[in-house]
Amino acid sequence: MAGRALFLPHNGLFVVPSLSSIGSSRAWHLGATLRLGPRSLAATSISSYGFCRSALRSEADATKATQPEAFVLTTPLYYVNAPPHMGSAYTTIAADAVARFQRLLGKNVIFVTGTDEHGEKIAAAAAKSGSTPSDHCDNVSLAYRSLWKDLDISHDKFIRTTDPNHEAVVKEFYSRVLSSGDIYRADYEGLYCVDCEEYKDEKELLENNFCPIHLKPCVRRTEDNYFFALSKYQKSLEEYLIDNPNFVQPSFRLNEVQSWIKSGLRDFSISRASVEWGIPVPNDTRQTIYVWFDALLGYVSALLKEGEEPTLDKAISSGWPASLHLIGKDILRFHAVYWPAMLMSAGLPLPDMVFGHGFLTKDGMKMGKSLGNTLEPKDLVNRFGADAVRYFFLREVEFGNDGDYSEDRFINIVNAHLANTIGNLLNRTLGLLKKNCQSILAIDSAAAVEGSPFKDIVENLVEKARLHYECLSLSSACECILEIGNAGNLYIDEHAPWSLFKKGGPSSEAAKKDLVIILETMRIIAVALSPVAPSLCLRVYSQLGYSKDQFEALTWGDTKWGGLKSGQVMAEPQPVFGRIESKKEEEDGMKFPQNAPKQKKVKASW
């Protein structure tokens, strides 16, 4: 017989009193930290990233395998109630940078993204637009895939929760949890917000039971559903986080999870009797599986190989557990509490890490489809290009914290870093090489730098960038690479090869070495920055005389100094990144030179 359930409003889940008693609280051991403070390399010690080598698959494990080490990472499966916005694009851009970096390390990367397509809100959105839920999902899912193409997203798997193979895996997983004795029937009653897809506590509602987020009235509902015995896993989750303190990152997100679990876990509803657009419950086709219990399994079902029988074991054997779940902080509870307990119930391994990043804000407010203040990523790409969009959000937002978008800051950063520091340095160096050396390198880059500490400066920054990438400190990785460009600009300004060429003789020979040193620097930048701005880096590499196939075959080992050789022919100098004008500049018809004012010279000894 179904028991009477209480409604407790957190994240759309309906809970009943715990079936098992709450264990005594234990002290939390936070053995890992993630420094997300000032950008200064001096202030951000690489050693502070304690989780990097222990949480993500260790190199020692890789040596045991005969094949390249697997690295499976996922974005959330995005809800298709409306087209994609910049918030969802941000997660995917970050995941793509991580995927590209891991490929450079030689990992066998499986990058999973996709769309979550079931639930009452989807059916309502389809009805509002005059289409069927299926057609609505097809259209919005296509919009996501189109945007990912525009943003140079290199995903390996795109899963849709309406895929029949996914449905088969979900049903099998449900049945496995049911056989573990962790699903039972109960009923609940409460005030429900359709837009939030969750029950609300009356204390948090506005006058007349209006939702404080959507400013719409909540409706009272009573249903009987199936519940997952989350409370059974209270002690197991506590012990798991003690034994695996790097499971949730950044560390301050772990503190949130700690608080939730210590307050006592309650069982939650995993089915809906009033929602038709969903996967039927295997043991009761009058109900559908709750969208989160459904969507989380997309990380597993996505691993199925094409044409393979859609079984849970087949999917698990194709790459699970995931190395990294990248998510927004608003869905941390689902991924760091409910999902691990579900996997424990099914007897499956847990992912290595859940990383919850912050929100993107606009005018100080979180961007979201429901709030109607979204920043359209397609508009940004059409106006500024994918490289600019990717670079700005990864460079300027400390990954893990919130970040605010400003168009003026966007244009200033992109112009200064990509157009000036990188693009202008390459263009003027190639111009000098064409004018004085017929675009042919006079000496190997390894020989050109002999006797100069410049090589050590570059290689030190490359190593710091690598460590920052490994630690998911994407902003700091970008900063290190930009510092290489700054060092190159200072070097060429200090050595002034244009003046040396005019003197002729030994001075001219020194100038030829200087140009090779700068172009080798640009080659290394193109490799190191390729996870963040792949198209820009391809253009840089092409200017250095390499083919697209050679660029795509690069590894992180190619950041080692010495790639350019004597006799190599550089391409015709072409701008690799044009300066962006603001709307006001465009309207005023103002004209600016391609080369911005030179940086203030700082005396450097090379």
XYZ file of C-alpha atoms in Angstrom:
606
model
C 0.000 0.000 0.000
C 1.222 3.449 -0.829
C 2.201 5.604 2.109
C 1.412 9.291 2.552
C 4.346 11.415 1.367
C 5.404 14.844 2.430
C 6.371 17.390 -0.195
C 9.760 18.957 0.271
C 10.711 21.376 -2.449
C 14.165 20.943 -3.768
C 14.916 20.856 -7.440
C 11.698 19.299 -8.633
C 11.933 16.196 -6.469
C 9.139 14.983 -4.225
C 10.336 13.350 -1.063
C 9.027 11.024 1.619
C 10.325 10.562 5.153
C 13.538 8.527 5.166
C 13.148 4.786 5.138
C 16.392 4.467 7.054
C 17.579 6.498 9.992
C 19.979 9.330 9.466
C 23.530 8.405 10.452
C 25.576 10.567 12.723
C 27.374 13.403 11.010
C 31.077 13.043 10.439
C 33.798 15.560 9.934
C 34.533 16.299 6.283
C 38.074 15.940 5.117
C 38.753 18.405 2.320
C 42.089 17.232 1.050
C 42.024 19.058 -2.264
C 41.743 22.715 -3.106
C 41.120 24.557 -6.325
C 42.539 28.067 -6.359
C 40.204 30.381 -8.219
C 41.488 33.692 -6.996
C 43.630 36.361 -8.649
C 44.956 35.620 -12.089
C 48.553 36.411 -11.194
C 50.746 33.396 -11.757
C 52.651 34.348 -8.658
C 49.458 34.306 -6.625
C 48.166 31.058 -8.127
C 50.627 28.338 -7.322
C 50.389 25.288 -9.521
C 50.838 23.135 -6.426
C 47.551 24.474 -5.035
C 45.629 22.396 -7.554
C 45.748 19.317 -5.388
C 42.970 17.479 -7.192
C 44.516 17.475 -10.664
C 46.627 14.399 -10.734
C 44.630 12.326 -8.283
C 41.088 12.892 -9.491
C 41.439 12.780 -13.242
C 42.807 9.477 -14.487
C 46.414 9.127 -13.377
C 49.280 8.732 -15.797
C 50.345 5.634 -13.892
C 47.063 3.951 -14.798
C 47.647 4.794 -18.447
C 50.912 2.901 -18.575
C 49.101 -0.284 -17.616
C 46.942 -0.202 -20.725
C 47.942 -1.322 -24.176
C 45.626 1.257 -25.749
C 45.524 5.034 -25.211
C 43.943 6.014 -21.920
C 40.236 6.744 -22.179
C 38.944 10.145 -21.157
C 35.157 10.469 -21.155
C 33.710 13.896 -20.437
C 30.169 15.165 -20.613
C 28.181 18.357 -20.689
C 24.646 18.377 -19.290
C 21.977 17.167 -21.668
C 20.344 20.493 -22.425
C 16.611 20.955 -21.936
C 14.813 21.683 -25.205
C 11.998 23.850 -23.909
C 13.647 26.711 -25.851
C 16.633 27.241 -28.189
C 20.171 27.310 -26.758
C 21.500 30.407 -25.009
C 24.982 31.533 -23.973
C 24.797 29.776 -20.631
C 24.521 26.364 -22.275
C 27.085 27.335 -24.900
C 29.572 28.297 -22.175
C 29.586 24.830 -20.611
C 30.048 23.243 -24.019
C 32.877 25.578 -25.047
C 34.704 24.747 -21.808
C 34.136 21.026 -22.304
C 35.439 21.284 -25.856
C 38.628 22.993 -24.681
C 39.167 20.199 -22.163
C 38.487 17.552 -24.821
C 40.917 19.117 -27.296
C 43.623 19.396 -24.639
C 43.186 15.766 -23.616
C 43.467 14.721 -27.265
C 46.743 16.643 -27.478
C 47.935 14.479 -24.575
C 47.152 11.388 -26.627
C 44.035 10.328 -24.710
C 41.201 8.388 -26.334
C 38.615 11.096 -25.758
C 34.859 10.510 -25.841
C 33.153 13.884 -25.567
C 29.413 13.535 -24.879
C 26.768 16.216 -25.201
C 23.107 16.128 -26.152
C 19.550 17.143 -25.363
C 17.037 16.264 -22.639
C 13.681 15.995 -24.407
C 11.033 14.666 -22.032
C 8.759 16.256 -19.464
C 5.700 18.399 -18.964
C 7.461 21.648 -19.867
C 8.477 20.227 -23.251
C 4.918 19.188 -24.030
C 3.661 22.635 -23.001
C 6.273 24.413 -25.158
C 5.304 22.263 -28.142
C 1.599 22.976 -27.672
C 2.294 26.694 -27.401
C 4.124 26.656 -30.730
C 1.429 24.565 -32.394
C 3.631 21.518 -32.961
C 3.870 18.014 -31.579
C 6.378 17.292 -28.797
C 8.371 15.147 -31.220
C 8.607 17.875 -33.877
C 9.435 20.481 -31.248
C 12.286 18.334 -29.907
C 13.608 17.704 -33.412
C 13.748 21.433 -34.155
C 15.400 22.539 -30.910
C 17.845 19.637 -30.869
C 18.871 20.613 -34.399
C 19.425 24.185 -33.192
C 21.850 22.894 -30.568
C 23.786 20.834 -33.102
C 23.906 23.777 -35.501
C 25.269 26.062 -32.785
C 27.887 23.510 -31.752
C 29.079 23.442 -35.353
C 29.277 27.239 -35.435
C 31.311 27.218 -32.200
C 33.784 24.574 -33.446
C 32.584 22.032 -30.877
C 34.310 18.692 -31.469
C 31.914 16.346 -29.661
C 32.109 12.628 -30.340
C 28.602 11.718 -29.182
C 25.319 13.622 -29.313
C 22.606 11.802 -27.375
C 18.897 12.589 -27.422
C 16.729 11.199 -24.655
C 14.021 10.426 -27.212
C 16.388 7.959 -28.918
C 14.963 4.394 -28.679
C 18.367 3.051 -27.613
C 18.416 5.495 -24.714
C 14.914 4.424 -23.686
C 16.019 0.781 -23.616
C 18.979 1.612 -21.350
C 16.796 3.701 -19.001
C 14.228 0.932 -18.627
C 16.923 -1.646 -17.903
C 18.546 0.640 -15.342
C 15.171 1.276 -13.683
C 14.537 -2.461 -13.487
C 17.961 -3.039 -11.953
C 17.325 -0.412 -9.255
C 13.867 -1.918 -8.678
C 15.404 -5.372 -8.173
C 17.744 -3.833 -5.587
C 14.687 -2.997 -3.498
C 15.242 0.764 -3.860
C 11.993 1.721 -5.619
C 8.622 1.786 -3.901
C 5.239 3.429 -4.358
C 3.890 6.407 -2.372
C 1.801 9.509 -2.987
C 2.457 13.192 -2.534
C 0.641 16.514 -2.456
C 1.864 20.067 -2.919
C 1.979 23.306 -4.892
C 3.610 22.739 -8.267
C 5.325 25.216 -10.622
C 5.186 23.898 -14.176
C 8.002 26.175 -15.398
C 10.338 25.044 -12.591
C 9.013 21.493 -12.853
C 9.128 21.255 -9.079
C 6.956 21.426 -6.008
C 7.336 24.564 -3.924
C 7.237 25.173 -0.205
C 4.447 27.655 0.565
C 6.906 29.696 2.643
C 8.974 30.530 -0.447
C 6.001 31.615 -2.594
C 4.776 35.137 -3.194
C 1.245 36.345 -2.577
C -1.467 34.096 -4.068
C 1.041 31.250 -4.335
C 3.003 32.864 -7.163
C 6.390 31.380 -8.006
C 9.079 33.962 -7.106
C 11.105 33.061 -10.216
C 8.457 32.921 -12.938
C 5.800 35.102 -11.270
C 3.097 32.599 -12.177
C 0.662 30.865 -9.801
C 1.555 27.378 -8.602
C -1.175 24.743 -8.748
C -1.999 22.191 -6.065
C -1.522 18.599 -7.151
C -1.918 15.197 -5.591
C -0.441 12.096 -7.232
C 0.843 8.676 -6.319
C 4.266 7.872 -7.755
C 7.307 5.669 -7.443
C 10.111 6.815 -5.153
C 13.826 6.088 -5.025
C 15.192 5.212 -1.579
C 17.887 7.869 -1.490
C 17.999 7.829 2.314
C 19.373 4.280 2.165
C 22.595 5.708 0.705
C 23.195 8.422 3.304
C 26.129 6.672 4.968
C 27.530 5.332 1.678
C 27.656 8.811 0.170
C 29.225 10.292 3.300
C 31.945 7.639 3.264
C 32.487 7.972 -0.473
C 33.128 11.701 -0.239
C 35.505 11.186 2.670
C 37.432 8.593 0.683
C 37.201 10.624 -2.548
C 37.381 14.303 -1.560
C 38.068 15.294 -5.170
C 34.797 13.855 -6.452
C 33.140 17.299 -6.385
C 35.094 20.342 -7.563
C 35.782 23.190 -7.044
C 36.209 22.508 -3.338
C 33.614 25.080 -2.321
C 31.032 23.097 -4.303
C 31.976 20.090 -2.183
C 31.041 22.175 0.849
C 27.546 22.608 -0.597
C 27.173 18.889 -1.167
C 28.464 18.285 2.354
C 25.743 20.523 3.747
C 22.970 18.803 1.791
C 23.986 15.328 2.863
C 24.599 16.263 6.493
C 21.091 17.750 6.690
C 19.694 14.283 5.943
C 18.782 12.702 2.609
C 15.140 12.080 1.768
C 13.716 9.695 -0.785
C 12.508 11.321 -4.001
C 9.915 10.717 -6.678
C 11.154 9.190 -9.931
C 7.871 8.976 -11.839
C 4.968 11.171 -12.892
C 1.361 10.100 -13.320
C 0.277 13.386 -14.931
C 3.013 13.593 -17.601
C 2.485 11.664 -20.825
C 5.562 12.885 -22.723
C 8.187 10.603 -21.239
C 9.496 7.052 -20.988
C 6.866 4.692 -19.519
C 7.689 3.124 -16.153
C 8.487 -0.547 -16.908
C 6.243 -1.940 -14.160
C 3.443 0.627 -14.540
C 2.849 2.094 -18.017
C 0.321 4.563 -16.590
C 3.272 6.586 -15.334
C 6.370 8.028 -16.975
C 9.881 8.226 -15.581
C 10.846 11.581 -14.067
C 12.973 13.603 -16.462
C 16.096 13.664 -14.264
C 16.100 9.920 -13.627
C 15.783 9.608 -17.405
C 18.278 12.271 -18.536
C 21.172 11.295 -16.247
C 21.285 7.917 -17.982
C 22.115 9.749 -21.220
C 25.737 9.872 -20.066
C 25.719 6.077 -20.206
C 23.490 5.387 -23.220
C 25.554 7.809 -25.324
C 28.482 5.389 -25.093
C 26.697 2.704 -27.123
C 28.416 1.980 -30.417
C 26.435 2.397 -33.626
C 24.425 -0.712 -34.438
C 25.145 -2.239 -31.032
C 22.435 -3.961 -29.010
C 21.157 -1.261 -26.604
C 21.846 -2.921 -23.264
C 23.128 -1.352 -20.089
C 26.149 -3.670 -19.971
C 27.110 -2.845 -23.567
C 26.998 0.870 -22.811
C 28.984 0.512 -19.590
C 31.688 -1.512 -21.325
C 32.164 1.213 -23.949
C 33.785 3.807 -21.697
C 32.039 4.159 -18.346
C 32.791 5.561 -15.805
C 33.068 9.124 -17.063
C 36.251 10.974 -16.211
C 34.480 14.310 -15.863
C 30.956 15.714 -15.707
C 30.986 19.462 -16.460
C 27.794 21.112 -15.218
C 26.343 24.414 -14.045
C 26.155 24.871 -10.289
C 22.344 24.922 -10.382
C 22.199 21.181 -11.147
C 24.917 20.126 -8.716
C 22.536 18.305 -6.363
C 21.330 16.011 -9.137
C 24.871 15.095 -10.215
C 26.662 14.958 -6.865
C 23.965 13.381 -4.659
C 21.147 11.684 -6.600
C 23.193 10.370 -9.522
C 25.888 8.690 -7.384
C 23.213 7.034 -5.221
C 21.383 5.791 -8.312
C 24.611 4.289 -9.648
C 25.355 2.642 -6.285
C 21.893 1.108 -6.314
C 22.472 -0.320 -9.799
C 25.917 -1.621 -8.810
C 27.735 0.647 -11.279
C 30.919 2.695 -10.788
C 30.702 6.422 -10.145
C 32.232 9.094 -12.398
C 35.678 10.370 -11.436
C 34.696 14.008 -10.974
C 31.746 16.397 -11.058
C 32.827 19.987 -11.717
C 30.187 22.655 -11.114
C 30.975 25.972 -12.783
C 29.338 29.305 -12.081
C 26.718 31.269 -13.980
C 27.196 33.752 -16.754
C 25.420 36.956 -15.912
C 24.234 39.896 -17.919
C 23.666 43.171 -16.148
C 24.421 41.331 -12.923
C 21.651 38.744 -13.398
C 21.862 35.063 -14.253
C 21.052 34.455 -17.901
C 18.317 31.936 -18.562
C 15.564 31.098 -20.994
C 12.924 31.355 -18.278
C 14.124 34.821 -17.241
C 14.072 36.198 -20.795
C 17.458 37.953 -20.552
C 19.559 35.598 -22.617
C 22.611 36.486 -24.650
C 22.213 34.842 -28.034
C 25.381 32.877 -28.860
C 24.550 32.614 -32.548
C 24.418 36.398 -32.781
C 27.799 36.671 -31.062
C 29.355 34.114 -33.417
C 27.890 35.774 -36.496
C 29.234 39.141 -35.418
C 32.580 38.301 -33.815
C 33.456 34.756 -34.893
C 33.806 31.531 -32.906
C 37.417 32.165 -31.825
C 36.561 35.488 -30.204
C 33.556 34.044 -28.357
C 35.443 30.991 -27.145
C 38.505 32.962 -26.072
C 36.648 35.687 -24.207
C 34.504 33.415 -22.067
C 37.317 30.988 -21.273
C 39.913 33.703 -20.631
C 37.808 36.224 -18.750
C 35.613 33.969 -16.603
C 37.459 32.061 -13.879
C 36.172 28.546 -14.467
C 34.117 27.667 -11.410
C 33.058 31.213 -10.532
C 30.348 33.456 -11.952
C 31.246 35.855 -14.743
C 29.552 38.900 -16.229
C 29.360 39.761 -19.920
C 30.039 43.282 -21.169
C 30.301 44.013 -24.878
C 32.876 46.760 -24.369
C 35.061 44.450 -22.325
C 34.561 41.667 -24.857
C 35.802 43.851 -27.730
C 38.695 45.319 -25.743
C 39.977 41.928 -24.573
C 39.683 40.214 -27.937
C 41.313 43.093 -29.792
C 44.173 43.383 -27.320
C 44.912 39.677 -27.012
C 44.031 38.061 -30.334
C 44.317 40.909 -32.847
C 47.305 42.704 -31.300
C 49.408 40.426 -29.097
C 49.075 37.360 -31.339
C 47.840 38.447 -34.768
C 49.884 41.613 -35.145
C 53.089 39.958 -33.897
C 52.780 37.174 -36.464
C 51.885 39.504 -39.312
C 54.697 41.990 -38.837
C 57.276 39.197 -38.351
C 56.196 37.436 -41.532
C 56.284 40.775 -43.326
C 59.892 41.327 -42.280
C 60.771 37.773 -43.308
C 59.226 38.245 -46.740
C 60.950 41.575 -47.286
C 64.407 40.488 -46.146
C 64.529 36.676 -46.519
C 62.024 35.879 -49.288
C 59.844 34.172 -46.622
C 62.495 31.462 -46.088
C 63.918 30.583 -42.676
C 67.682 31.015 -42.572
C 68.405 28.775 -39.575
C 66.867 26.058 -37.402
C 64.876 27.467 -34.507
C 66.896 25.351 -32.055
C 70.144 26.905 -33.290
C 68.701 30.419 -33.505
C 67.944 30.575 -29.768
C 71.294 29.235 -28.549
C 72.829 31.498 -25.943
C 69.517 33.191 -25.161
C 67.308 32.541 -22.112
C 64.234 33.214 -24.252
C 63.645 29.512 -24.932
C 63.528 28.771 -21.200
C 61.017 31.578 -20.640
C 58.710 30.152 -23.317
C 59.035 26.539 -22.194
C 58.393 27.494 -18.570
C 55.166 29.247 -19.557
C 54.140 26.280 -21.725
C 54.586 23.924 -18.786
C 52.513 26.189 -16.547
C 49.801 26.306 -19.198
C 49.766 22.511 -19.372
C 49.306 22.201 -15.625
C 46.526 24.790 -15.659
C 44.732 22.921 -18.445
C 44.990 19.686 -16.473
C 43.495 21.428 -13.442
C 40.618 22.922 -15.470
C 41.975 26.391 -14.766
C 41.281 27.462 -18.318
C 41.607 31.190 -17.690
C 45.070 30.760 -16.218
C 46.104 28.537 -19.120
C 45.078 31.311 -21.525
C 47.005 33.823 -19.453
C 50.204 31.782 -19.629
C 49.925 31.473 -23.394
C 49.242 35.185 -23.769
C 52.358 35.825 -21.687
C 54.320 33.934 -24.340
C 52.944 36.379 -26.903
C 53.833 39.314 -24.659
C 57.369 37.961 -24.310
C 57.601 37.707 -28.098
C 56.471 41.285 -28.553
C 59.000 42.532 -25.997
C 61.739 40.494 -27.639
C 61.134 41.850 -31.122
C 60.843 45.417 -29.845
C 64.087 45.087 -27.868
C 66.035 43.507 -30.746
C 64.478 45.664 -33.517
C 65.375 43.355 -36.428
C 64.143 45.970 -38.932
C 67.039 48.178 -37.845
C 69.510 45.298 -37.883
C 68.645 44.443 -41.485
C 69.490 48.005 -42.494
C 72.969 47.656 -40.988
C 73.731 44.501 -43.000
C 76.559 42.056 -42.316
C 76.564 40.329 -38.897
C 73.642 42.485 -37.776
C 71.556 41.173 -40.653
C 72.401 37.586 -39.672
C 71.320 38.330 -36.096
C 68.057 39.755 -37.404
C 67.382 36.542 -39.333
C 67.780 34.584 -36.090
C 65.414 36.959 -34.308
C 62.685 36.355 -36.883
C 63.055 32.584 -36.574
C 62.820 32.872 -32.781
C 59.581 34.855 -32.991
C 58.032 32.530 -35.573
C 58.919 29.493 -33.467
C 57.221 31.283 -30.588
C 54.120 31.718 -32.738
C 54.207 28.043 -33.664
C 54.213 27.063 -29.991
C 51.376 29.491 -29.241
C 49.351 27.905 -32.055
C 49.708 24.479 -30.463
C 49.138 25.584 -26.870
C 46.125 27.817 -27.580
C 44.449 25.376 -29.994
C 42.103 23.912 -27.334
C 40.656 27.394 -26.803
C 40.753 28.993 -30.284
C 41.168 26.133 -32.799
C 40.337 28.016 -36.003
C 42.624 30.933 -35.158
C 45.462 28.531 -34.339
C 44.939 26.672 -37.611
C 45.288 29.978 -39.461
C 48.495 30.740 -37.556
C 49.889 27.294 -38.299
C 48.972 27.645 -41.976
C 50.831 30.978 -42.127
C 53.905 29.087 -40.900
C 53.747 26.833 -43.946
C 51.986 23.811 -42.456
C 48.947 21.938 -43.813
C 45.617 21.348 -42.082
C 46.477 17.655 -41.767
C 49.712 18.552 -39.982
C 47.809 20.828 -37.626
C 45.240 18.152 -36.810
C 48.036 15.646 -36.085
C 49.625 17.857 -33.410
C 50.256 16.636 -29.882
C 51.220 18.551 -26.767
C 54.762 17.361 -27.393
C 54.855 19.777 -30.333
C 55.038 22.662 -27.858
C 58.691 21.719 -27.376
C 61.068 24.276 -28.840
C 62.713 23.360 -32.156
C 59.927 22.680 -34.657
C 60.874 25.208 -37.355
C 63.802 24.214 -39.565
C 66.174 26.018 -41.863
C 64.845 26.337 -45.389
C 61.169 26.165 -44.385
C 59.040 28.481 -46.506
C 56.432 30.599 -44.767
C 53.110 31.504 -46.372
C 52.213 34.905 -47.773
C 51.534 37.195 -44.781
C 47.804 37.538 -44.152
C 46.009 38.876 -41.058
C 44.873 35.921 -38.938
C 42.519 37.967 -36.750
C 41.020 41.299 -37.719
C 40.333 44.040 -35.227
C 36.714 44.217 -34.033
C 34.923 47.536 -34.107
C 32.261 48.455 -31.591
C 28.772 49.313 -32.733
C 29.449 52.973 -32.043
C 32.579 52.873 -34.180
C 30.657 51.179 -36.958
C 27.875 53.735 -36.782
C 30.301 56.649 -36.725
C 32.245 55.196 -39.648
C 35.488 55.599 -37.763
C 38.585 53.999 -39.256
C 41.316 52.455 -37.176
C 44.678 51.098 -38.277
C 45.143 47.325 -38.147
C 48.089 47.722 -35.806
C 47.190 49.140 -32.419
C 49.663 51.377 -30.598
C 52.711 49.470 -29.490
C 52.861 48.245 -25.941
C 54.887 50.250 -23.531
C 58.425 48.948 -23.742
C 59.794 47.147 -20.758
C 63.515 46.571 -20.637
C 64.190 42.844 -20.880
C 67.383 40.874 -21.033
C 67.302 37.944 -23.414
